[in-house]
Amino acid sequence: MREGIAQAVRRADYAAPAYWIRSVELTFDLDPVRTIVASRMAVVRNAAGTGGPLRLHGEDLEPLRVLANGQSVSFRSEAGELVIDNPPEGDFTLEIRNTCAPEKNTQLSGLYTSGGGFFTQCEAEGFRRITYFLDRPDVMAVYTVTLRASKSRYPVLLSNGNLVEQGDLDNGRHFAKWHDPFPKPSYLFALVAADLVAREQHIRTRSGKDHLLQVWVRRGDLDKTEHAMNSLIASVVWDEARFRLPLDLDRFMIVAVGDFNMGAMENKGLNIFNTKYVLAHPATATDEDYAAIESVVGHEYFHNWTGNRITCRDWFQLSLKEGLTVFRDQEFSQDMSGSATARAVKRIADVHTLRELQFPEDAGSMAHPVRPDEYVEINNFYTATVYEKGAEVVRMMQTLVGRDGFAKGMSLYFERHDGQAVTCDDFAQAIADANPGSELARTLPQFKRWYAQAGTPRVTARGRYDAPTRTYTLALEQACAPSHGQADKQPYVIPVAMGLLSRDGQPMALRLEDEPPATATERVLVLEEARSFYTFVDVDSEPVPSLLRHFSAPVTLVDGLHDADLLVLLAHDPDAFNRWEAGQRLALQRLLTAIRNEAPLQLDAAFVGAMRDVLRHPTLDAAFKAQVLTPPSETYIAEQLESVDPQRIHAAREAMVLQLAQALHGDWEWAWEAHQVAGPYTSAPEPAGRRALANLALAMLCLDATARGDVLWQGRAYQRFKDAANMTDREGALWALLASHSEMADLALPRFHDMFRGDALVLDKWFALQASAPERDGRVFARVKALLKHPDFTLHNPNRARSLVRSLCGDNPAAFHRADAAGYVFWSERVIELDAFNPQLASRIARVMDRWAQLAEPYRSAAREAIARVAARTDLSNDVREVVTRALET
Ligand code: ZN
């Protein structure tokens, strides 16, 4: 497996399989050391194919015997394949017995053990680590699964579909037999055998059908399942209401597992979740955790249609299910949040994620299109581009056909393709065909460049007002930088939602020349050329353009707006997203000026006043205010620069935050007092927003206090930390102490650890908070190194590894990028250590170096050296090999 460099797989090489597997019966004799798997498959020749040898995937398996039509048949084991050179003519039954070793499975792909139970993870290519199979998504089979295991150790035996039989066996063992009526690809197979308990809920859906919903967790965690169950019920209701997509199963199960590489997995009827996205109690989970659980529960549930009923033909089409399902979960969360501002707050959070993760990816060494053309290791392509940019592509389709048109397109998609394994082209075609008169239908081939071209397009806007003719001409230009294997980019179809405001903030009616008089004050311009002009008529005064409202396309907008324009938008834009964006731009311009000129940042009265106006605004939501008052992140600032000095960025941003803390001191005091939440905890947007703003105020007050050597606010924060009635407030207070470098953080941290010793998810927070605290004098880095040796720390649990290593290397640039290169040494050591037992996790952490080439010296050379050191190892996994090889190619 680890010899030589693996071959790239290419999209252009797709060929249908020579054989299909129509049904499979699996029997598991579960044993942590040696599990025996018996498989009986109905194999059918692909009439369109040429026959030939039957090649089954298999990895880390021991074959025991192979029978075709009940007769033993000769087979060979090749690299990762079991080859039957002379299978019987016609359709036949293939029986295979093999073993695997769940306890030794440290990769957490295939069948593995966690907390004394058995769990599976099969996407993308984990099923081949359980038994020999055509482990590719276009081979769909009906599964019948029998599990046999010790009854006392594994009282609960679950698999996909419906329970058809269960009972006791000899020797203290028992069995359960499950049947899933829906044909599915192997990546959606799952089993669980463990000592678990369930929260159950019976529901009746619109059609009058009864369903059983279950959330399975370890004993002792039942009191943390209410929110996940409520989120699941809400998801079922939403998908029926918005897309007419009902629950198609009698039983729908969620199982939480403590060792999991990703967030969660949409196995048919048996979703397996990282505990992080299931367990919530006010005392242990923050508002953000509650929101994340709602969206991940929704996401996996929505996959039941977008991913499971219609699946991917091959893994290059991954965004077919992921981009679409992220879009669906984003819409779900927006619809759940209620008010228009709460929706905007969610949109801002999603755009924040896109810019923070996907824009750097699109500009870095692993840049790839939403539908990649090649990969070495598919696990490396579960990316922000496939997920988040993919969701933006679907969102643009909705913008081009309208909300109702999009729902119609979804219906046509299911009419055409239910039960099939299809491509991104099939999806786009269905949406366009359902909306023949739409801009999408008109531009479809060009629109699909969003799937094919990597990189973030840059849209440059220039406006010119002509007073005598009362016209305003807007010139929009687009360009996209070359990327890996794509030198020339063709123009995209870019929907630009926009409006014009008068200088006193009034929305203007939008009428283009040659159009009849208009009253609409917002419209979508569809940019198709490299450059286009739009002339608005009847414009009474020079307007301020508000472009790319709600972030209508995943582009970088360069509009040359000055402070005066941005201040108008910040105060008056009816689009809440652009209002926030104007505030970010005002902050960004000041930060970039200070960073580029190597000059100390000194905030001006206009900026401070504008921030005060937002903070004190009588009607704006608290959650929205908190977002406006938070300056752009260090990562986002870095993306605006050609050459990145992380220390200088950190210093500038810290200066901005401190000056906001000082200049608005009285306002922050007011904000803290005025946003306290009384009564029992709920995670609803309104109280959550108040907590967010109060916690931001507390952090600001502590920062100002420690700078002045005043202990009053530090003491208050410590008091809040001790008395807090929920985790959001407790963590907020601890963060205020940590972020202000207060000595009281050293009292609070051990106390926090004591309070939550037995709670793995809270301990993850404890590690993550310390690793992401603002760096000063290298103390954060030193602390993280010391924490590596903490008795609660282990690299073997992915959540714990991420809480320390990813938080430092990925989320804390100033602690990580050190002039002495110690951060890079730390990184290379952890990547190599992790790669020996969990390549997927190692590779994700390896990717924090994607943007090394953009660093200024001395960081750049030191980073390159560290990557080269990892690349020089001969025993790397394909996962890490692909990442470091591509990094060195930049
Ligand atoms: Zn997904």
CSV table of N, CA, C and O in Angstrom, one decimal, residues 514-610:
chain,number,residue,atom,x,y,z
A,514,ASP,N,-33.5,51.6,-22.2
A,514,ASP,CA,-34.4,50.7,-23.1
A,514,ASP,C,-35.4,49.9,-22.3
A,514,ASP,O,-36.1,49.1,-22.8
A,515,GLU,N,-35.5,50.1,-21.0
A,515,GLU,CA,-36.5,49.4,-20.2
A,515,GLU,C,-37.6,50.4,-19.8
A,515,GLU,O,-37.4,51.6,-19.7
A,516,PRO,N,-38.8,49.8,-19.6
A,516,PRO,CA,-39.9,50.7,-19.1
A,516,PRO,C,-39.6,51.1,-17.7
A,516,PRO,O,-38.8,50.6,-17.0
A,517,PRO,N,-40.3,52.2,-17.3
A,517,PRO,CA,-40.1,52.7,-15.9
A,517,PRO,C,-40.2,51.6,-14.9
A,517,PRO,O,-41.0,50.7,-15.1
A,518,ALA,N,-39.4,51.7,-13.8
A,518,ALA,CA,-39.4,50.6,-12.9
A,518,ALA,C,-39.5,51.1,-11.5
A,518,ALA,O,-39.3,52.3,-11.2
A,519,THR,N,-39.9,50.2,-10.6
A,519,THR,CA,-40.0,50.6,-9.2
A,519,THR,C,-39.1,49.8,-8.3
A,519,THR,O,-38.8,50.1,-7.2
A,520,ALA,N,-38.7,48.6,-8.9
A,520,ALA,CA,-37.8,47.7,-8.0
A,520,ALA,C,-36.5,48.4,-7.6
A,520,ALA,O,-35.9,49.2,-8.4
A,521,THR,N,-36.1,48.1,-6.4
A,521,THR,CA,-34.9,48.8,-6.0
A,521,THR,C,-33.7,47.8,-5.8
A,521,THR,O,-32.7,48.1,-5.3
A,522,GLU,N,-34.0,46.5,-6.2
A,522,GLU,CA,-32.9,45.5,-6.2
A,522,GLU,C,-33.1,44.7,-7.4
A,522,GLU,O,-34.3,44.3,-7.8
A,523,ARG,N,-32.0,44.3,-8.1
A,523,ARG,CA,-32.2,43.4,-9.2
A,523,ARG,C,-30.9,42.6,-9.4
A,523,ARG,O,-29.9,42.9,-8.7
A,524,VAL,N,-30.9,41.6,-10.3
A,524,VAL,CA,-29.7,40.8,-10.5
A,524,VAL,C,-29.2,41.1,-11.9
A,524,VAL,O,-29.9,40.8,-12.9
A,525,LEU,N,-28.0,41.6,-12.0
A,525,LEU,CA,-27.3,41.7,-13.2
A,525,LEU,C,-26.5,40.4,-13.5
A,525,LEU,O,-25.9,39.9,-12.6
A,526,VAL,N,-26.7,39.9,-14.7
A,526,VAL,CA,-26.0,38.6,-15.0
A,526,VAL,C,-24.8,38.9,-15.9
A,526,VAL,O,-24.9,39.2,-17.1
A,527,LEU,N,-23.6,38.9,-15.3
A,527,LEU,CA,-22.4,39.2,-16.0
A,527,LEU,C,-21.9,37.9,-16.7
A,527,LEU,O,-21.7,36.9,-16.1
A,528,GLU,N,-21.8,38.0,-18.0
A,528,GLU,CA,-21.4,36.8,-18.8
A,528,GLU,C,-20.0,37.1,-19.5
A,528,GLU,O,-19.3,36.2,-19.8
A,529,GLU,N,-19.8,38.4,-19.9
A,529,GLU,CA,-18.6,38.7,-20.7
A,529,GLU,C,-17.5,39.0,-19.7
A,529,GLU,O,-17.7,39.1,-18.5
A,530,ALA,N,-16.3,39.1,-20.3
A,530,ALA,CA,-15.2,39.5,-19.5
A,530,ALA,C,-15.5,40.9,-19.0
A,530,ALA,O,-15.0,41.3,-17.9
A,531,ARG,N,-16.3,41.7,-19.8
A,531,ARG,CA,-16.5,43.1,-19.4
A,531,ARG,C,-17.9,43.5,-19.9
A,531,ARG,O,-18.2,43.3,-21.1
A,532,SER,N,-18.7,44.1,-19.1
A,532,SER,CA,-20.0,44.6,-19.5
A,532,SER,C,-20.3,45.9,-18.9
A,532,SER,O,-19.8,46.3,-17.8
A,533,PHE,N,-21.2,46.7,-19.6
A,533,PHE,CA,-21.6,48.0,-19.1
A,533,PHE,C,-23.1,48.0,-18.9
A,533,PHE,O,-23.8,47.4,-19.7
A,534,TYR,N,-23.5,48.6,-17.8
A,534,TYR,CA,-25.0,48.7,-17.5
A,534,TYR,C,-25.2,50.2,-17.3
A,534,TYR,O,-24.6,50.8,-16.4
A,535,THR,N,-26.2,50.7,-18.0
A,535,THR,CA,-26.5,52.1,-17.8
A,535,THR,C,-27.9,52.3,-17.2
A,535,THR,O,-28.9,51.8,-17.8
A,536,PHE,N,-27.9,52.9,-16.0
A,536,PHE,CA,-29.2,53.1,-15.4
A,536,PHE,C,-29.6,54.5,-15.7
A,536,PHE,O,-28.8,55.5,-15.7
A,537,VAL,N,-30.9,54.7,-15.9
A,537,VAL,CA,-31.4,56.0,-16.3
A,537,VAL,C,-32.3,56.5,-15.1
A,537,VAL,O,-32.7,55.8,-14.2
A,538,ASP,N,-32.7,57.8,-15.2
A,538,ASP,CA,-33.5,58.5,-14.2
A,538,ASP,C,-32.9,58.5,-12.8
A,538,ASP,O,-33.5,58.3,-11.8
A,539,VAL,N,-31.6,58.6,-12.8
A,539,VAL,CA,-30.9,58.6,-11.6
A,539,VAL,C,-30.6,60.1,-11.2
A,539,VAL,O,-29.9,60.8,-11.8
A,540,ASP,N,-31.3,60.5,-10.1
A,540,ASP,CA,-31.4,61.9,-9.7
A,540,ASP,C,-30.1,62.5,-9.1
A,540,ASP,O,-29.8,63.7,-9.2
A,541,SER,N,-29.3,61.6,-8.5
A,541,SER,CA,-28.1,62.1,-7.9
A,541,SER,C,-27.1,61.0,-7.9
A,541,SER,O,-27.4,59.9,-8.2
A,542,GLU,N,-25.8,61.4,-7.6
A,542,GLU,CA,-24.8,60.3,-7.7
A,542,GLU,C,-25.1,59.3,-6.7
A,542,GLU,O,-25.1,59.5,-5.5
A,543,PRO,N,-25.2,58.0,-7.1
A,543,PRO,CA,-25.6,57.0,-6.2
A,543,PRO,C,-24.4,56.3,-5.5
A,543,PRO,O,-23.2,56.4,-6.0
A,544,VAL,N,-24.6,55.6,-4.5
A,544,VAL,CA,-23.6,54.6,-3.9
A,544,VAL,C,-24.1,53.2,-4.3
A,544,VAL,O,-25.2,52.8,-4.0
A,545,PRO,N,-23.2,52.5,-5.1
A,545,PRO,CA,-23.6,51.2,-5.5
A,545,PRO,C,-23.5,50.2,-4.3
A,545,PRO,O,-22.5,50.2,-3.6
A,546,SER,N,-24.5,49.3,-4.2
A,546,SER,CA,-24.4,48.2,-3.3
A,546,SER,C,-24.4,46.9,-4.1
A,546,SER,O,-25.5,46.5,-4.6
A,547,LEU,N,-23.3,46.3,-4.3
A,547,LEU,CA,-23.1,45.2,-5.3
A,547,LEU,C,-22.9,43.9,-4.5
A,547,LEU,O,-22.5,43.9,-3.4
A,548,LEU,N,-23.3,42.9,-5.3
A,548,LEU,CA,-23.1,41.5,-4.8
A,548,LEU,C,-23.9,41.3,-3.4
A,548,LEU,O,-23.4,40.7,-2.5
A,549,ARG,N,-25.1,41.8,-3.4
A,549,ARG,CA,-25.9,41.7,-2.2
A,549,ARG,C,-26.1,40.2,-1.9
A,549,ARG,O,-26.2,39.3,-2.8
A,550,HIS,N,-26.3,39.9,-0.6
A,550,HIS,CA,-26.3,38.6,0.0
A,550,HIS,C,-25.2,37.7,-0.5
A,550,HIS,O,-25.3,36.5,-0.6
A,551,PHE,N,-24.1,38.3,-1.0
A,551,PHE,CA,-23.0,37.6,-1.6
A,551,PHE,C,-23.6,36.6,-2.7
A,551,PHE,O,-23.5,35.4,-2.6
A,552,SER,N,-24.1,37.2,-3.7
A,552,SER,CA,-24.8,36.5,-4.8
A,552,SER,C,-23.9,35.6,-5.6
A,552,SER,O,-24.4,34.8,-6.4
A,553,ALA,N,-22.6,35.7,-5.5
A,553,ALA,CA,-21.7,34.8,-6.2
A,553,ALA,C,-20.4,34.7,-5.5
A,553,ALA,O,-19.9,35.7,-4.8
A,554,PRO,N,-19.7,33.6,-5.5
A,554,PRO,CA,-18.5,33.4,-4.8
A,554,PRO,C,-17.3,34.0,-5.4
A,554,PRO,O,-16.4,33.3,-6.0
A,555,VAL,N,-17.2,35.3,-5.4
A,555,VAL,CA,-16.2,36.1,-6.1
A,555,VAL,C,-15.6,37.1,-5.1
A,555,VAL,O,-16.1,37.3,-4.1
A,556,THR,N,-14.4,37.6,-5.5
A,556,THR,CA,-13.9,38.7,-4.8
A,556,THR,C,-14.3,40.0,-5.5
A,556,THR,O,-14.0,40.1,-6.7
A,557,LEU,N,-14.9,40.9,-4.8
A,557,LEU,CA,-15.4,42.1,-5.5
A,557,LEU,C,-14.5,43.3,-5.2
A,557,LEU,O,-14.1,43.5,-4.0
A,558,VAL,N,-14.0,43.9,-6.2
A,558,VAL,CA,-13.2,45.1,-6.1
A,558,VAL,C,-14.0,46.3,-6.6
A,558,VAL,O,-14.2,46.4,-7.8
A,559,ASP,N,-14.5,47.1,-5.7
A,559,ASP,CA,-15.4,48.2,-6.3
A,559,ASP,C,-14.8,49.6,-6.0
A,559,ASP,O,-15.5,50.6,-6.4
A,560,GLY,N,-13.7,49.7,-5.4
A,560,GLY,CA,-13.0,51.0,-5.2
A,560,GLY,C,-13.8,52.0,-4.4
A,560,GLY,O,-13.6,53.2,-4.5
A,561,LEU,N,-14.8,51.5,-3.6
A,561,LEU,CA,-15.6,52.4,-2.8
A,561,LEU,C,-14.7,53.1,-1.7
A,561,LEU,O,-13.9,52.4,-1.1
A,562,HIS,N,-15.0,54.4,-1.5
A,562,HIS,CA,-14.2,55.1,-0.5
A,562,HIS,C,-15.0,55.0,0.9
A,562,HIS,O,-16.2,54.6,0.9
A,563,ASP,N,-14.3,55.5,1.9
A,563,ASP,CA,-14.9,55.5,3.2
A,563,ASP,C,-16.3,56.1,3.2
A,563,ASP,O,-17.2,55.6,3.8
A,564,ALA,N,-16.4,57.2,2.5
A,564,ALA,CA,-17.7,57.9,2.6
A,564,ALA,C,-18.8,57.0,2.0
A,564,ALA,O,-19.9,57.0,2.6
A,565,ASP,N,-18.5,56.3,0.9
A,565,ASP,CA,-19.6,55.4,0.4
A,565,ASP,C,-19.9,54.3,1.3
A,565,ASP,O,-21.0,53.9,1.6
A,566,LEU,N,-18.8,53.7,1.9
A,566,LEU,CA,-18.9,52.5,2.8
A,566,LEU,C,-19.7,52.9,4.0
A,566,LEU,O,-20.5,52.2,4.5
A,567,LEU,N,-19.5,54.2,4.5
A,567,LEU,CA,-20.3,54.6,5.7
A,567,LEU,C,-21.8,54.7,5.4
A,567,LEU,O,-22.6,54.4,6.2
A,568,VAL,N,-22.1,55.1,4.1
A,568,VAL,CA,-23.5,55.2,3.7
A,568,VAL,C,-24.1,53.8,3.8
A,568,VAL,O,-25.2,53.5,4.3
A,569,LEU,N,-23.3,52.8,3.2
A,569,LEU,CA,-23.8,51.5,3.1
A,569,LEU,C,-24.0,50.9,4.6
A,569,LEU,O,-25.0,50.2,4.9
A,570,LEU,N,-23.0,51.1,5.4
A,570,LEU,CA,-23.0,50.6,6.7
A,570,LEU,C,-24.2,51.1,7.5
A,570,LEU,O,-24.9,50.4,8.3
A,571,ALA,N,-24.6,52.4,7.2
A,571,ALA,CA,-25.7,53.0,8.0
A,571,ALA,C,-27.0,52.6,7.4
A,571,ALA,O,-28.0,52.6,8.1
A,572,HIS,N,-27.1,52.4,6.0
A,572,HIS,CA,-28.4,52.4,5.4
A,572,HIS,C,-28.7,51.2,4.5
A,572,HIS,O,-29.9,51.1,4.1
A,573,ASP,N,-27.8,50.4,4.1
A,573,ASP,CA,-28.1,49.4,3.1
A,573,ASP,C,-29.2,48.5,3.6
A,573,ASP,O,-29.1,47.9,4.6
A,574,PRO,N,-30.3,48.4,2.7
A,574,PRO,CA,-31.4,47.5,3.1
A,574,PRO,C,-30.9,46.1,3.1
A,574,PRO,O,-31.6,45.2,3.7
A,575,ASP,N,-29.8,45.8,2.5
A,575,ASP,CA,-29.3,44.4,2.5
A,575,ASP,C,-28.4,44.2,3.7
A,575,ASP,O,-27.3,44.8,3.7
A,576,ALA,N,-28.8,43.4,4.6
A,576,ALA,CA,-28.0,43.3,5.9
A,576,ALA,C,-26.6,42.7,5.6
A,576,ALA,O,-25.7,43.1,6.3
A,577,PHE,N,-26.6,41.9,4.6
A,577,PHE,CA,-25.2,41.3,4.3
A,577,PHE,C,-24.3,42.4,3.9
A,577,PHE,O,-23.1,42.5,4.4
A,578,ASN,N,-24.7,43.2,3.0
A,578,ASN,CA,-23.8,44.3,2.5
A,578,ASN,C,-23.5,45.4,3.6
A,578,ASN,O,-22.5,46.0,3.6
A,579,ARG,N,-24.5,45.5,4.5
A,579,ARG,CA,-24.3,46.4,5.6
A,579,ARG,C,-23.1,45.9,6.4
A,579,ARG,O,-22.2,46.7,6.8
A,580,TRP,N,-23.1,44.6,6.7
A,580,TRP,CA,-22.0,44.0,7.5
A,580,TRP,C,-20.7,44.1,6.7
A,580,TRP,O,-19.7,44.5,7.2
A,581,GLU,N,-20.8,43.8,5.4
A,581,GLU,CA,-19.7,43.8,4.5
A,581,GLU,C,-19.0,45.2,4.5
A,581,GLU,O,-17.8,45.4,4.5
A,582,ALA,N,-19.8,46.3,4.5
A,582,ALA,CA,-19.3,47.6,4.5
A,582,ALA,C,-18.4,47.9,5.7
A,582,ALA,O,-17.4,48.5,5.6
A,583,GLY,N,-18.9,47.4,6.8
A,583,GLY,CA,-18.2,47.5,8.1
A,583,GLY,C,-16.8,46.8,8.0
A,583,GLY,O,-15.8,47.3,8.5
A,584,GLN,N,-16.9,45.6,7.5
A,584,GLN,CA,-15.7,44.8,7.3
A,584,GLN,C,-14.7,45.5,6.4
A,584,GLN,O,-13.5,45.5,6.7
A,585,ARG,N,-15.2,46.1,5.4
A,585,ARG,CA,-14.3,46.8,4.4
A,585,ARG,C,-13.7,48.0,5.0
A,585,ARG,O,-12.5,48.3,4.8
A,586,LEU,N,-14.4,48.7,5.8
A,586,LEU,CA,-13.8,49.9,6.5
A,586,LEU,C,-12.7,49.4,7.4
A,586,LEU,O,-11.6,50.0,7.5
A,587,ALA,N,-12.9,48.3,8.1
A,587,ALA,CA,-11.9,47.8,9.0
A,587,ALA,C,-10.7,47.3,8.2
A,587,ALA,O,-9.5,47.6,8.5
A,588,LEU,N,-11.0,46.6,7.2
A,588,LEU,CA,-9.9,46.0,6.3
A,588,LEU,C,-9.0,47.0,5.7
A,588,LEU,O,-7.8,46.9,5.7
A,589,GLN,N,-9.6,48.1,5.2
A,589,GLN,CA,-8.8,49.1,4.6
A,589,GLN,C,-7.8,49.7,5.6
A,589,GLN,O,-6.6,50.0,5.3
A,590,ARG,N,-8.3,49.9,6.8
A,590,ARG,CA,-7.4,50.4,7.9
A,590,ARG,C,-6.3,49.4,8.2
A,590,ARG,O,-5.1,49.8,8.4
A,591,LEU,N,-6.7,48.2,8.3
A,591,LEU,CA,-5.7,47.2,8.6
A,591,LEU,C,-4.6,47.1,7.5
A,591,LEU,O,-3.4,47.0,7.8
A,592,LEU,N,-5.1,47.0,6.3
A,592,LEU,CA,-4.2,46.8,5.2
A,592,LEU,C,-3.2,48.0,5.0
A,592,LEU,O,-2.0,47.8,4.8
A,593,THR,N,-3.7,49.2,5.3
A,593,THR,CA,-2.9,50.4,5.2
A,593,THR,C,-1.8,50.3,6.2
A,593,THR,O,-0.6,50.5,5.9
A,594,ALA,N,-2.1,49.9,7.4
A,594,ALA,CA,-1.1,49.8,8.5
A,594,ALA,C,-0.1,48.7,8.2
A,594,ALA,O,1.1,48.9,8.4
A,595,ILE,N,-0.6,47.6,7.7
A,595,ILE,CA,0.3,46.4,7.5
A,595,ILE,C,1.2,46.8,6.3
A,595,ILE,O,2.4,46.5,6.4
A,596,ARG,N,0.7,47.3,5.2
A,596,ARG,CA,1.5,47.6,4.0
A,596,ARG,C,2.5,48.7,4.3
A,596,ARG,O,3.7,48.6,3.8
A,597,ASN,N,2.2,49.7,5.1
A,597,ASN,CA,3.1,50.8,5.4
A,597,ASN,C,4.0,50.5,6.6
A,597,ASN,O,4.8,51.4,7.0
A,598,GLU,N,3.8,49.3,7.2
A,598,GLU,CA,4.5,49.1,8.5
A,598,GLU,C,4.4,50.2,9.5
A,598,GLU,O,5.3,50.5,10.2
A,599,ALA,N,3.2,50.8,9.5
A,599,ALA,CA,3.0,51.9,10.4
A,599,ALA,C,2.0,51.4,11.5
A,599,ALA,O,1.2,50.6,11.2
A,600,PRO,N,2.1,52.0,12.7
A,600,PRO,CA,1.2,51.6,13.7
A,600,PRO,C,-0.2,52.0,13.3
A,600,PRO,O,-0.4,53.0,12.7
A,601,LEU,N,-1.2,51.2,13.7
A,601,LEU,CA,-2.6,51.5,13.3
A,601,LEU,C,-3.1,52.5,14.3
A,601,LEU,O,-2.9,52.3,15.5
A,602,GLN,N,-3.8,53.5,13.8
A,602,GLN,CA,-4.4,54.5,14.7
A,602,GLN,C,-5.8,54.7,14.2
A,602,GLN,O,-6.0,55.3,13.1
A,603,LEU,N,-6.8,54.3,14.9
A,603,LEU,CA,-8.2,54.4,14.4
A,603,LEU,C,-8.6,55.8,14.5
A,603,LEU,O,-8.3,56.6,15.4
A,604,ASP,N,-9.4,56.2,13.4
A,604,ASP,CA,-9.9,57.5,13.3
A,604,ASP,C,-11.3,57.7,13.9
A,604,ASP,O,-12.0,56.7,14.0
A,605,ALA,N,-11.7,58.9,14.1
A,605,ALA,CA,-13.0,59.1,14.8
A,605,ALA,C,-14.2,58.7,13.9
A,605,ALA,O,-15.2,58.2,14.4
A,606,ALA,N,-14.0,58.8,12.6
A,606,ALA,CA,-15.1,58.4,11.7
A,606,ALA,C,-15.4,56.9,11.9
A,606,ALA,O,-16.6,56.5,12.0
A,607,PHE,N,-14.4,56.1,11.9
A,607,PHE,CA,-14.6,54.7,12.0
A,607,PHE,C,-15.1,54.3,13.4
A,607,PHE,O,-16.1,53.5,13.5
A,608,VAL,N,-14.5,54.9,14.4
A,608,VAL,CA,-15.0,54.5,15.7
A,608,VAL,C,-16.4,55.0,15.9
A,608,VAL,O,-17.2,54.2,16.5
A,609,GLY,N,-16.7,56.1,15.4
A,609,GLY,CA,-18.1,56.6,15.5
A,609,GLY,C,-19.1,55.7,14.8
A,609,GLY,O,-20.2,55.4,15.3
A,610,ALA,N,-18.7,55.2,13.6
A,610,ALA,CA,-19.6,54.3,12.8
A,610,ALA,C,-19.8,53.0,13.6
A,610,ALA,O,-20.9,52.5,13.6
